PDB file of C-alpha atoms in Angstrom:
ATOM      1  CA  MET M   3      50.929-116.443-213.981  1.00 35.00           C
ATOM      2  CA  SER M   4      50.529-114.467-210.752  1.00 37.00           C
ATOM      3  CA  VAL M   5      50.536-115.754-207.209  1.00 37.00           C
ATOM      4  CA  PRO M   6      46.959-115.561-205.846  1.00 34.00           C
ATOM      5  CA  ALA M   7      45.765-115.519-202.244  1.00 37.00           C
ATOM      6  CA  ILE M   8      48.580-113.229-201.109  1.00 31.00           C
ATOM      7  CA  THR M   9      48.130-110.136-198.972  1.00 33.00           C
ATOM      8  CA  THR M  10      50.501-108.062-196.902  1.00 31.00           C
ATOM      9  CA  PRO M  11      50.893-108.578-193.157  1.00 38.00           C
ATOM     10  CA  ASP M  12      49.383-105.127-192.548  1.00 39.00           C
ATOM     11  CA  SER M  13      46.158-106.058-194.275  1.00 37.00           C
ATOM     12  CA  ALA M  14      46.078-109.657-193.103  1.00 39.00           C
ATOM     13  CA  GLY M  15      47.527-109.408-189.633  1.00 41.00           C
ATOM     14  CA  ALA M  16      45.202-106.922-187.985  1.00 42.00           C
ATOM     15  CA  GLN M  17      41.891-108.752-188.327  1.00 48.00           C
ATOM     16  CA  PRO M  18      40.678-111.859-186.497  1.00 48.00           C
ATOM     17  CA  ARG M  19      40.747-114.939-188.699  1.00 54.00           C
ATOM     18  CA  ARG M  20      39.270-118.389-188.540  1.00 69.00           C
ATOM     19  CA  LEU M  21      41.564-120.849-186.820  1.00 80.00           C
ATOM     20  CA  ALA M  22      43.900-122.439-189.357  1.00 88.00           C
ATOM     21  CA  LEU M  23      47.164-124.301-189.611  1.00 93.00           C
ATOM     22  CA  SER M  24      50.473-122.581-190.176  1.00 93.00           C
ATOM     23  CA  PRO M  25      53.801-124.429-190.124  1.00 93.00           C
ATOM     24  CA  SER M  26      54.550-123.202-186.605  1.00 91.00           C
ATOM     25  CA  ARG M  27      51.142-124.023-185.159  1.00 93.00           C
ATOM     26  CA  ALA M  28      51.137-127.451-186.803  1.00 94.00           C
ATOM     27  CA  MET M  29      54.513-128.210-185.244  1.00 92.00           C
ATOM     28  CA  ASP M  30      53.239-126.894-181.895  1.00 94.00           C
ATOM     29  CA  PHE M  31      50.383-129.407-181.956  1.00 96.00           C
ATOM     30  CA  LYS M  32      52.707-132.227-182.962  1.00 93.00           C
ATOM     31  CA  GLN M  33      55.077-131.308-180.130  1.00 93.00           C
ATOM     32  CA  CYS M  34      52.445-130.650-177.435  1.00 97.00           C
ATOM     33  CA  PRO M  35      48.674-130.210-177.898  1.00 97.00           C
ATOM     34  CA  LEU M  36      48.441-128.079-174.748  1.00 97.00           C
ATOM     35  CA  LYS M  37      51.104-125.712-176.049  1.00 96.00           C
ATOM     36  CA  TYR M  38      49.109-125.383-179.267  1.00 95.00           C
ATOM     37  CA  ARG M  39      45.924-124.608-177.346  1.00 95.00           C
ATOM     38  CA  LEU M  40      47.517-121.980-175.094  1.00 95.00           C
ATOM     39  CA  ARG M  41      49.183-120.300-178.057  1.00 93.00           C
ATOM     40  CA  ALA M  42      46.560-120.531-180.819  1.00 91.00           C
ATOM     41  CA  ILE M  43      43.244-120.576-178.964  1.00 91.00           C
ATOM     42  CA  ASP M  44      43.809-118.989-175.543  1.00 91.00           C
ATOM     43  CA  ARG M  45      46.442-116.651-176.981  1.00 91.00           C
ATOM     44  CA  ILE M  46      48.336-116.478-173.696  1.00 91.00           C
ATOM     45  CA  PRO M  47      50.918-113.667-174.016  1.00 87.00           C
ATOM     46  CA  GLU M  48      54.524-114.800-174.256  1.00 85.00           C
ATOM     47  CA  ALA M  49      57.470-112.670-173.297  1.00 80.00           C
ATOM     48  CA  PRO M  50      59.429-111.631-176.380  1.00 83.00           C
ATOM     49  CA  ALA M  51      62.803-113.292-176.631  1.00 89.00           C
ATOM     50  CA  ARG M  52      65.931-111.328-177.490  1.00 91.00           C
ATOM     51  CA  VAL M  53      66.858-113.711-180.305  1.00 92.00           C
ATOM     52  CA  ALA M  54      63.356-113.465-181.782  1.00 92.00           C
ATOM     53  CA  VAL M  55      63.445-109.665-181.707  1.00 95.00           C
ATOM     54  CA  ARG M  56      66.820-109.717-183.440  1.00 96.00           C
ATOM     55  CA  GLY M  57      65.343-112.012-186.086  1.00 96.00           C
ATOM     56  CA  THR M  58      62.407-109.663-186.628  1.00 95.00           C
ATOM     57  CA  LEU M  59      64.829-106.762-187.033  1.00 97.00           C
ATOM     58  CA  VAL M  60      66.962-108.590-189.612  1.00 98.00           C
ATOM     59  CA  HIS M  61      63.872-109.635-191.576  1.00 97.00           C
ATOM     60  CA  ALA M  62      62.728-105.992-191.649  1.00 97.00           C
ATOM     61  CA  VAL M  63      66.121-104.865-192.923  1.00 98.00           C
ATOM     62  CA  LEU M  64      66.181-107.456-195.703  1.00 98.00           C
ATOM     63  CA  GLU M  65      62.664-106.506-196.738  1.00 97.00           C
ATOM     64  CA  ALA M  66      63.635-102.818-196.839  1.00 97.00           C
ATOM     65  CA  LEU M  67      66.765-103.692-198.829  1.00 98.00           C
ATOM     66  CA  PHE M  68      64.632-104.797-201.775  1.00 97.00           C
ATOM     67  CA  GLY M  69      62.824-101.485-201.657  1.00 96.00           C
ATOM     68  CA  LEU M  70      66.049 -99.846-202.818  1.00 97.00           C
ATOM     69  CA  PRO M  71      67.076 -99.604-206.484  1.00 97.00           C
ATOM     70  CA  ALA M  72      69.131-102.666-207.420  1.00 97.00           C
ATOM     71  CA  PRO M  73      72.478-100.797-207.688  1.00 97.00           C
ATOM     72  CA  GLU M  74      72.073 -99.593-204.086  1.00 98.00           C
ATOM     73  CA  ARG M  75      71.535-103.055-202.610  1.00 98.00           C
ATOM     74  CA  ASP M  76      74.947-103.356-201.016  1.00 98.00           C
ATOM     75  CA  LEU M  77      76.132-103.910-197.468  1.00 98.00           C
ATOM     76  CA  ALA M  78      76.728-100.229-196.829  1.00 97.00           C
ATOM     77  CA  HIS M  79      73.156 -99.289-197.687  1.00 98.00           C
ATOM     78  CA  ALA M  80      71.826-102.317-195.809  1.00 98.00           C
ATOM     79  CA  GLY M  81      73.730-101.199-192.720  1.00 97.00           C
ATOM     80  CA  ASP M  82      72.078 -97.799-192.963  1.00 98.00           C
ATOM     81  CA  LEU M  83      68.667 -99.503-192.826  1.00 98.00           C
ATOM     82  CA  ILE M  84      69.237-101.133-189.426  1.00 98.00           C
ATOM     83  CA  ALA M  85      68.715 -98.134-187.129  1.00 97.00           C
ATOM     84  CA  PRO M  86      65.510 -96.961-188.877  1.00 97.00           C
ATOM     85  CA  ALA M  87      64.185-100.528-188.827  1.00 97.00           C
ATOM     86  CA  TRP M  88      64.865-100.719-185.080  1.00 97.00           C
ATOM     87  CA  THR M  89      63.001 -97.442-184.553  1.00 96.00           C
ATOM     88  CA  ARG M  90      59.977 -98.767-186.470  1.00 96.00           C
ATOM     89  CA  LEU M  91      60.095-101.998-184.478  1.00 95.00           C
ATOM     90  CA  LEU M  92      60.051-100.082-181.189  1.00 94.00           C
ATOM     91  CA  GLU M  93      57.097 -98.018-182.404  1.00 94.00           C
ATOM     92  CA  SER M  94      55.074-101.097-183.351  1.00 92.00           C
ATOM     93  CA  ARG M  95      56.149-103.223-180.368  1.00 89.00           C
ATOM     94  CA  PRO M  96      57.207-100.926-177.496  1.00 88.00           C
ATOM     95  CA  GLU M  97      57.612-103.886-175.124  1.00 85.00           C
ATOM     96  CA  THR M  98      60.772-104.915-176.999  1.00 87.00           C
ATOM     97  CA  ALA M  99      62.582-101.902-175.535  1.00 85.00           C
ATOM     98  CA  ASP M 100      62.657-103.678-172.168  1.00 86.00           C
ATOM     99  CA  LEU M 101      64.716-106.513-173.659  1.00 89.00           C
ATOM    100  CA  ILE M 102      67.674-104.405-174.727  1.00 90.00           C
ATOM    101  CA  ALA M 103      69.280-102.114-172.174  1.00 88.00           C
ATOM    102  CA  GLU M 104      70.591 -98.819-173.546  1.00 89.00           C
ATOM    103  CA  GLU M 105      74.197 -99.854-173.008  1.00 93.00           C
ATOM    104  CA  GLU M 106      73.532-103.145-174.842  1.00 93.00           C
ATOM    105  CA  LEU M 107      71.942-101.576-177.916  1.00 95.00           C
ATOM    106  CA  PRO M 108      75.174-100.986-179.923  1.00 95.00           C
ATOM    107  CA  GLY M 109      76.146-104.634-179.506  1.00 96.00           C
ATOM    108  CA  PHE M 110      72.625-105.801-180.373  1.00 96.00           C
ATOM    109  CA  LEU M 111      72.566-103.743-183.582  1.00 97.00           C
ATOM    110  CA  ALA M 112      76.060-105.030-184.414  1.00 97.00           C
ATOM    111  CA  GLU M 113      74.755-108.588-184.162  1.00 97.00           C
ATOM    112  CA  ALA M 114      72.005-107.708-186.636  1.00 97.00           C
ATOM    113  CA  HIS M 115      74.610-106.150-188.948  1.00 98.00           C
ATOM    114  CA  ASP M 116      76.695-109.338-188.829  1.00 98.00           C
ATOM    115  CA  LEU M 117      73.688-111.432-189.878  1.00 98.00           C
ATOM    116  CA  VAL M 118      72.886-109.030-192.716  1.00 98.00           C
ATOM    117  CA  ARG M 119      76.519-109.245-193.833  1.00 98.00           C
ATOM    118  CA  VAL M 120      76.274-113.031-194.032  1.00 98.00           C
ATOM    119  CA  TYR M 121      73.224-112.665-196.264  1.00 98.00           C
ATOM    120  CA  PHE M 122      75.401-110.957-198.882  1.00 98.00           C
ATOM    121  CA  ASN M 123      77.709-113.978-198.849  1.00 97.00           C
ATOM    122  CA  LEU M 124      74.784-116.236-199.796  1.00 97.00           C
ATOM    123  CA  GLU M 125      73.387-114.319-202.774  1.00 96.00           C
ATOM    124  CA  ASP M 126      73.637-111.104-204.781  1.00 97.00           C
ATOM    125  CA  PRO M 127      70.461-109.016-204.220  1.00 97.00           C
ATOM    126  CA  THR M 128      71.295-106.773-207.193  1.00 97.00           C
ATOM    127  CA  ALA M 129      70.873-109.655-209.663  1.00 95.00           C
ATOM    128  CA  PHE M 130      67.087-110.065-209.459  1.00 94.00           C
ATOM    129  CA  GLU M 131      63.774-108.451-208.535  1.00 95.00           C
ATOM    130  CA  PRO M 132      61.579-110.374-206.093  1.00 96.00           C
ATOM    131  CA  GLN M 133      58.023-111.061-207.148  1.00 93.00           C
ATOM    132  CA  SER M 134      56.753-110.549-203.593  1.00 93.00           C
ATOM    133  CA  LEU M 135      58.065-109.846-200.094  1.00 94.00           C
ATOM    134  CA  GLU M 136      56.541-110.924-196.775  1.00 92.00           C
ATOM    135  CA  ALA M 137      53.808-112.737-198.687  1.00 89.00           C
ATOM    136  CA  PHE M 138      50.780-114.063-196.845  1.00 92.00           C
ATOM    137  CA  ILE M 139      49.621-117.279-198.535  1.00 91.00           C
ATOM    138  CA  GLU M 140      46.558-119.341-197.718  1.00 93.00           C
ATOM    139  CA  THR M 141      44.336-122.044-199.123  1.00 94.00           C
ATOM    140  CA  ASP M 142      41.803-124.672-198.089  1.00 95.00           C
ATOM    141  CA  LEU M 143      42.635-128.264-198.953  1.00 96.00           C
ATOM    142  CA  PRO M 144      39.972-130.321-200.773  1.00 95.00           C
ATOM    143  CA  ASP M 145      38.826-131.769-197.422  1.00 95.00           C
ATOM    144  CA  GLY M 146      38.427-128.264-195.980  1.00 94.00           C
ATOM    145  CA  THR M 147      41.657-128.107-193.975  1.00 95.00           C
ATOM    146  CA  PRO M 148      42.636-124.390-193.878  1.00 95.00           C
ATOM    147  CA  LEU M 149      46.332-123.584-194.321  1.00 95.00           C
ATOM    148  CA  ARG M 150      48.145-120.277-194.098  1.00 93.00           C
ATOM    149  CA  GLY M 151      51.589-118.878-193.621  1.00 90.00           C
ATOM    150  CA  PHE M 152      53.985-116.027-194.294  1.00 90.00           C
ATOM    151  CA  VAL M 153      56.810-116.387-196.806  1.00 90.00           C
ATOM    152  CA  ASP M 154      59.733-113.969-196.684  1.00 94.00           C
ATOM    153  CA  ARG M 155      60.254-113.824-200.438  1.00 94.00           C
ATOM    154  CA  ILE M 156      58.936-115.311-203.666  1.00 93.00           C
ATOM    155  CA  ASP M 157      61.015-115.023-206.843  1.00 94.00           C
ATOM    156  CA  ARG M 158      60.139-115.937-210.401  1.00 92.00           C
ATOM    157  CA  SER M 159      62.996-117.088-212.615  1.00 90.00           C
ATOM    158  CA  THR M 160      63.334-116.151-216.272  1.00 88.00           C
ATOM    159  CA  ASP M 161      61.777-119.484-217.224  1.00 89.00           C
ATOM    160  CA  GLY M 162      58.669-118.639-215.190  1.00 88.00           C
ATOM    161  CA  LEU M 163      59.322-120.992-212.268  1.00 90.00           C
ATOM    162  CA  LEU M 164      58.650-119.961-208.681  1.00 91.00           C
ATOM    163  CA  HIS M 165      61.357-120.024-206.015  1.00 93.00           C
ATOM    164  CA  VAL M 166      60.377-119.532-202.371  1.00 92.00           C
ATOM    165  CA  ILE M 167      62.984-118.127-199.973  1.00 94.00           C
ATOM    166  CA  ASP M 168      62.763-117.949-196.194  1.00 93.00           C
ATOM    167  CA  TYR M 169      65.407-116.300-194.012  1.00 95.00           C
ATOM    168  CA  LYS M 170      66.459-117.895-190.726  1.00 95.00           C
ATOM    169  CA  THR M 171      68.600-115.940-188.304  1.00 95.00           C
ATOM    170  CA  GLY M 172      69.503-119.003-186.253  1.00 92.00           C
ATOM    171  CA  ARG M 173      71.876-121.837-187.095  1.00 92.00           C
ATOM    172  CA  SER M 174      71.065-124.554-189.600  1.00 91.00           C
ATOM    173  CA  PRO M 175      69.630-127.736-188.059  1.00 86.00           C
ATOM    174  CA  SER M 176      71.664-130.856-187.529  1.00 82.00           C
ATOM    175  CA  PRO M 177      70.682-133.837-189.714  1.00 73.00           C
ATOM    176  CA  GLU M 178      68.788-135.217-186.722  1.00 65.00           C
ATOM    177  CA  ARG M 179      66.766-132.017-186.382  1.00 74.00           C
ATOM    178  CA  GLU M 180      65.911-131.209-189.981  1.00 77.00           C
ATOM    179  CA  THR M 181      62.337-132.453-189.518  1.00 78.00           C
ATOM    180  CA  ARG M 182      60.911-129.075-188.505  1.00 80.00           C
ATOM    181  CA  ALA M 183      62.668-127.256-191.359  1.00 84.00           C
ATOM    182  CA  LEU M 184      61.516-129.787-193.947  1.00 85.00           C
ATOM    183  CA  PHE M 185      57.985-129.658-192.541  1.00 89.00           C
ATOM    184  CA  GLN M 186      57.912-125.897-193.093  1.00 88.00           C
ATOM    185  CA  LEU M 187      59.226-126.207-196.639  1.00 87.00           C
ATOM    186  CA  LYS M 188      56.711-128.919-197.561  1.00 91.00           C
ATOM    187  CA  PHE M 189      53.918-126.894-195.975  1.00 94.00           C
ATOM    188  CA  TYR M 190      54.682-123.840-198.134  1.00 91.00           C
ATOM    189  CA  ALA M 191      55.043-126.035-201.219  1.00 91.00           C
ATOM    190  CA  LEU M 192      51.663-127.660-200.566  1.00 95.00           C
ATOM    191  CA  VAL M 193      49.892-124.302-200.138  1.00 94.00           C
ATOM    192  CA  LEU M 194      51.370-122.997-203.386  1.00 92.00           C
ATOM    193  CA  MET M 195      50.666-126.231-205.271  1.00 93.00           C
ATOM    194  CA  ARG M 196      47.011-126.173-204.213  1.00 94.00           C
ATOM    195  CA  THR M 197      46.792-122.456-204.974  1.00 90.00           C
ATOM    196  CA  LEU M 198      48.571-122.444-208.345  1.00 86.00           C
ATOM    197  CA  GLY M 199      47.970-125.986-209.578  1.00 86.00           C
ATOM    198  CA  THR M 200      51.694-126.710-209.673  1.00 85.00           C
ATOM    199  CA  ALA M 201      54.403-126.920-207.035  1.00 89.00           C
ATOM    200  CA  PRO M 202      57.164-124.285-206.900  1.00 92.00           C
ATOM    201  CA  ALA M 203      60.454-125.323-208.437  1.00 93.00           C
ATOM    202  CA  GLU M 204      62.438-124.752-205.253  1.00 93.00           C
ATOM    203  CA  LEU M 205      62.060-123.805-201.611  1.00 91.00           C
ATOM    204  CA  ARG M 206      65.134-122.472-199.856  1.00 93.00           C
ATOM    205  CA  LEU M 207      65.930-121.733-196.223  1.00 93.00           C
ATOM    206  CA  MET M 208      68.854-119.346-195.759  1.00 96.00           C
ATOM    207  CA  TYR M 209      70.501-119.719-192.333  1.00 96.00           C
ATOM    208  CA  LEU M 210      72.380-116.532-191.573  1.00 97.00           C
ATOM    209  CA  ALA M 211      73.987-117.549-188.274  1.00 96.00           C
ATOM    210  CA  ASP M 212      76.235-120.142-189.920  1.00 94.00           C
ATOM    211  CA  GLU M 213      75.967-119.198-193.613  1.00 96.00           C
ATOM    212  CA  GLN M 214      74.163-122.361-194.696  1.00 94.00           C
ATOM    213  CA  THR M 215      71.337-122.997-197.152  1.00 93.00           C
ATOM    214  CA  LEU M 216      68.779-125.791-197.073  1.00 91.00           C
ATOM    215  CA  SER M 217      67.067-126.339-200.412  1.00 90.00           C
ATOM    216  CA  TYR M 218      64.083-128.518-201.263  1.00 89.00           C
ATOM    217  CA  GLU M 219      62.673-129.313-204.716  1.00 92.00           C
ATOM    218  CA  PRO M 220      59.076-130.418-204.199  1.00 89.00           C
ATOM    219  CA  ASP M 221      57.610-133.502-205.827  1.00 89.00           C
ATOM    220  CA  ALA M 222      53.834-133.500-206.422  1.00 90.00           C
ATOM    221  CA  GLU M 223      53.320-137.092-205.268  1.00 92.00           C
ATOM    222  CA  GLU M 224      55.340-136.464-202.108  1.00 92.00           C
ATOM    223  CA  LEU M 225      53.291-133.346-201.395  1.00 94.00           C
ATOM    224  CA  LEU M 226      50.048-135.296-201.750  1.00 94.00           C
ATOM    225  CA  ARG M 227      51.321-137.741-199.147  1.00 95.00           C
ATOM    226  CA  PHE M 228      52.269-134.798-196.946  1.00 95.00           C
ATOM    227  CA  GLU M 229      48.782-133.375-197.455  1.00 96.00           C
ATOM    228  CA  ARG M 230      47.308-136.449-195.770  1.00 96.00           C
ATOM    229  CA  ILE M 231      49.559-135.840-192.759  1.00 95.00           C
ATOM    230  CA  VAL M 232      48.456-132.212-192.515  1.00 96.00           C
ATOM    231  CA  SER M 233      44.788-133.164-192.873  1.00 97.00           C
ATOM    232  CA  ALA M 234      45.136-135.739-190.091  1.00 96.00           C
ATOM    233  CA  LEU M 235      46.645-133.064-187.853  1.00 96.00           C
ATOM    234  CA  TRP M 236      43.716-130.771-188.544  1.00 96.00           C
ATOM    235  CA  GLN M 237      41.207-133.529-187.819  1.00 95.00           C
ATOM    236  CA  ALA M 238      42.911-134.102-184.476  1.00 96.00           C
ATOM    237  CA  ILE M 239      42.722-130.361-183.710  1.00 95.00           C
ATOM    238  CA  GLU M 240      39.033-130.320-184.649  1.00 93.00           C
ATOM    239  CA  SER M 241      38.328-133.211-182.301  1.00 94.00           C
ATOM    240  CA  ALA M 242      40.268-131.584-179.468  1.00 94.00           C
ATOM    241  CA  SER M 243      38.509-128.255-180.059  1.00 91.00           C
ATOM    242  CA  LYS M 244      35.109-129.844-179.590  1.00 90.00           C
ATOM    243  CA  THR M 245      36.010-131.305-176.212  1.00 90.00           C
ATOM    244  CA  GLY M 246      38.704-128.936-174.977  1.00 92.00           C
ATOM    245  CA  ASP M 247      41.017-131.909-174.472  1.00 94.00           C
ATOM    246  CA  PHE M 248      44.507-130.703-175.347  1.00 96.00           C
ATOM    247  CA  PRO M 249      46.816-132.905-173.241  1.00 96.00           C
ATOM    248  CA  PRO M 250      50.381-131.877-172.425  1.00 96.00           C
ATOM    249  CA  SER M 251      53.218-133.877-173.937  1.00 96.00           C
ATOM    250  CA  ARG M 252      56.394-133.763-171.889  1.00 95.00           C
ATOM    251  CA  SER M 253      59.741-133.692-173.720  1.00 93.00           C
ATOM    252  CA  TRP M 254      63.182-132.087-173.591  1.00 92.00           C
ATOM    253  CA  LEU M 255      61.650-129.048-175.321  1.00 90.00           C
ATOM    254  CA  CYS M 256      59.698-128.234-172.150  1.00 94.00           C
ATOM    255  CA  GLN M 257      62.768-126.455-170.761  1.00 92.00           C
ATOM    256  CA  TYR M 258      62.251-123.731-173.387  1.00 88.00           C
ATOM    257  CA  CYS M 259      58.464-123.379-172.966  1.00 93.00           C
ATOM    258  CA  ASP M 260      56.945-120.190-171.527  1.00 91.00           C
ATOM    259  CA  PHE M 261      53.809-122.092-170.535  1.00 95.00           C
ATOM    260  CA  LYS M 262      55.371-124.320-167.858  1.00 94.00           C
ATOM    261  CA  PRO M 263      53.564-122.437-165.018  1.00 94.00           C
ATOM    262  CA  LEU M 264      50.228-123.420-166.649  1.00 95.00           C
ATOM    263  CA  CYS M 265      51.202-127.009-167.422  1.00 96.00           C
ATOM    264  CA  PRO M 266      49.968-129.941-165.281  1.00 96.00           C
ATOM    265  CA  GLU M 267      53.256-131.708-165.978  1.00 96.00           C
ATOM    266  CA  PHE M 268      54.950-129.043-163.851  1.00 95.00           C
ATOM    267  CA  GLY M 269      52.256-128.561-161.217  1.00 96.00           C
ATOM    268  CA  GLY M 270      50.357-125.846-163.083  1.00 95.00           C
ATOM    269  CA  THR M 271      46.703-125.507-164.078  1.00 95.00           C
ATOM    270  CA  PRO M 272      45.614-124.299-167.540  1.00 94.00           C
ATOM    271  CA  PRO M 273      42.941-121.602-167.687  1.00 93.00           C
ATOM    272  CA  PRO M 274      39.342-122.696-168.368  1.00 92.00           C
ATOM    273  CA  TYR M 275      38.891-123.696-171.983  1.00 90.00           C
ATOM    274  CA  PRO M 276      37.502-120.616-173.792  1.00 80.00           C
ATOM    275  CA  ALA M 277      35.024-122.405-176.084  1.00 50.00           C
ATOM    276  CA  ILE M 278      33.603-125.854-176.665  1.00 43.00           C
ATOM    277  CA  ALA M 279      33.093-125.495-180.370  1.00 43.00           C
ATOM    278  CA  ALA M 280      34.356-126.437-183.790  1.00 43.00           C
ATOM    279  CA  PRO M 281      37.505-124.580-184.917  1.00 45.00           C
ATOM    280  CA  ASP M 282      35.612-122.493-187.486  1.00 43.00           C
ATOM    281  CA  THR M 283      33.841-120.698-184.613  1.00 40.00           C
ATOM    282  CA  ILE M 284      37.068-119.797-182.815  1.00 40.00           C
ATOM    283  CA  THR M 285      38.927-116.738-184.023  1.00 38.00           C
ATOM    284  CA  VAL M 286      42.608-116.027-183.581  1.00 38.00           C
ATOM    285  CA  LEU M 287      44.931-113.284-184.760  1.00 34.00           C
ATOM    286  CA  THR M 288      46.944-114.230-187.795  1.00 34.00           C
ATOM    287  CA  GLU M 289      50.608-114.781-187.062  1.00 41.00           C
ATOM    288  CA  THR M 290      52.878-111.956-188.082  1.00 37.00           C
ATOM    289  CA  ALA M 291      55.746-114.337-188.763  1.00 38.00           C
ATOM    290  CA  ASP M 292      56.425-118.075-189.186  1.00 37.00           C
TER     291      ASP M 292
END
């Protein structure tokens, strides 16, 4: 059985798409409706963060690693992939060059190498062949709620079961902050269950900063309950999209938000709402990562 509804980021990421929920955008709306609006609908540019660029680089290296023959998937060859991956990243996103001063580049690339090294402590990439890399998955729920997301890797075990793997270059969450990670895992499991008719056997987050793994084995009944939560979120977004009412929600996370200058909670004024319409008439660019 193959995995349907999957395309590559190159083919899926360049064209405008109907507004839909991804794990990140769903969590944005839960955290702060205004943040969701400015990010997903207005598409206000955000300055790239150094840690995010490093994460993009490591993801590119791990993807390229599986393009090598299995016997060559070792740390030495992976290290050789870092500089070319950085060059490709600069070509596709020239603005990232401003984040890393020339004298800082060796240290930055060394950080990426350290994260790649940790990956080899978590699994042996010579022992299997991934079914897909950087997979774009999407589906519409029975009530019409559109879901989409990118998955770093999908494996199929010898018994035919699917295993979904996502790399994280940050640290694993504390027990009090596992909600976002579990939300992402359940989201991917729900998309695949609705697409394939059965849930994947396992979803795994691999945290490279502290060499930890978070694993989740989906249960169909639990995913159906989660589906109702996701559908309710989408209904709330639909209602807000018709009126343009996306209120800010102040929290401790505001200190990390790039949109504070546009937020009424901090004396700012959002731009005029771009459209008073249902979400299916608003187009956004598909996320290149989640």
